[in-house]
Coordinates of C-alpha atoms in Angstrom, one line a residue:
M7 CA 0.0 0.0 0.0
Q8 CA 1.2 3.5 -0.8
G9 CA 2.3 5.7 2.1
N10 CA 0.1 8.7 3.0
T11 CA 1.1 11.8 1.3
Y12 CA -0.3 15.1 2.6
Q13 CA -0.1 18.4 0.9
K14 CA 0.8 21.1 3.4
N15 CA 0.0 24.7 2.7
T16 CA 2.9 27.2 3.1
N17 CA 2.7 30.0 5.7
A18 CA 2.7 32.5 2.8
W19 CA -0.4 30.9 1.4
R20 CA -2.2 30.8 4.8
F21 CA -1.4 34.5 5.3
Q22 CA -2.6 35.5 1.9
T23 CA -5.9 33.6 2.3
W24 CA -6.6 34.9 5.8
A25 CA -5.6 38.4 4.8
S26 CA -7.8 38.5 1.7
F27 CA -10.7 37.0 3.7
L28 CA -10.4 39.5 6.5
L29 CA -10.0 42.4 4.1
A30 CA -13.0 41.5 2.0
L31 CA -15.2 40.9 5.1
G32 CA -14.0 44.1 6.8
L33 CA -14.5 46.3 3.7
T34 CA -17.9 44.9 3.0
I35 CA -19.1 45.5 6.6
A36 CA -17.5 49.0 6.6
G37 CA -19.3 49.8 3.3
I38 CA -22.6 48.6 4.7
I39 CA -22.1 50.7 7.9
Q40 CA -21.1 53.8 5.8
M41 CA -24.0 53.6 3.4
D42 CA -27.0 55.8 3.6
G43 CA -30.1 54.2 5.0
D44 CA -31.8 53.3 8.2
F45 CA -29.9 51.5 11.0
W46 CA -32.1 48.5 10.8
V47 CA -31.5 48.0 7.0
R48 CA -27.7 48.2 7.5
G49 CA -27.9 45.8 10.5
Y50 CA -29.9 43.4 8.4
L51 CA -27.3 43.5 5.6
V52 CA -24.4 43.0 8.2
M53 CA -26.3 40.0 9.6
G54 CA -26.8 38.6 6.1
V55 CA -23.0 38.9 5.4
L56 CA -22.1 37.3 8.6
F57 CA -24.6 34.4 8.1
S58 CA -23.2 33.9 4.6
V59 CA -19.7 33.7 5.9
G60 CA -20.6 31.2 8.6
T61 CA -22.5 28.9 6.2
S62 CA -19.5 29.1 3.8
F63 CA -17.2 27.8 6.5
T64 CA -19.7 25.0 7.3
L65 CA -20.0 24.1 3.7
S66 CA -16.3 24.0 3.0
K67 CA -15.7 21.9 6.2
T68 CA -18.4 19.4 5.0
I69 CA -16.9 19.1 1.6
R70 CA -13.4 18.6 3.1
D71 CA -14.7 16.0 5.5
D72 CA -16.5 14.1 2.7
H73 CA -13.3 14.2 0.6
E74 CA -11.2 12.9 3.5
A75 CA -13.7 10.1 4.2
E76 CA -13.6 9.1 0.6
Q77 CA -9.8 8.9 0.7
I78 CA -9.9 6.6 3.8
I79 CA -12.5 4.3 2.0
N80 CA -10.2 4.1 -1.0
Q81 CA -7.2 3.3 1.2
V82 CA -9.2 0.4 2.8
R83 CA -10.2 -0.8 -0.6
R84 CA -6.6 -0.8 -1.9
A85 CA -5.4 -2.6 1.2
K86 CA -8.1 -5.3 0.7
T87 CA -7.2 -5.7 -3.0
E88 CA -3.5 -5.9 -2.2
R89 CA -4.2 -8.6 0.5
M90 CA -6.3 -10.6 -1.9
L91 CA -3.7 -10.4 -4.6
N92 CA -1.0 -11.5 -2.2
E93 CA -3.1 -14.4 -1.1
M94 CA -3.6 -15.5 -4.7
D95 CA 0.1 -15.3 -5.4
E96 CA 0.8 -17.8 -2.5

């Protein structure tokens, strides 16, 4: 069976993704707060943005978990296949 290979993100990539996320979120909320309109309308828009961000995190975690589970299932299948082939060779 092949060894586990994991792709690890660099610190620069992590910084860039977090910086761009925080900048986009901050500027969006700042823009909503600065816009003309009633307080309740701006509050509603901020809540919508924060809810969208939260559900995006949940969705990406779910997709990642499904992908990792599929990798584990494939590793088990490969191990079973390798064991069967080894038994046939004997």
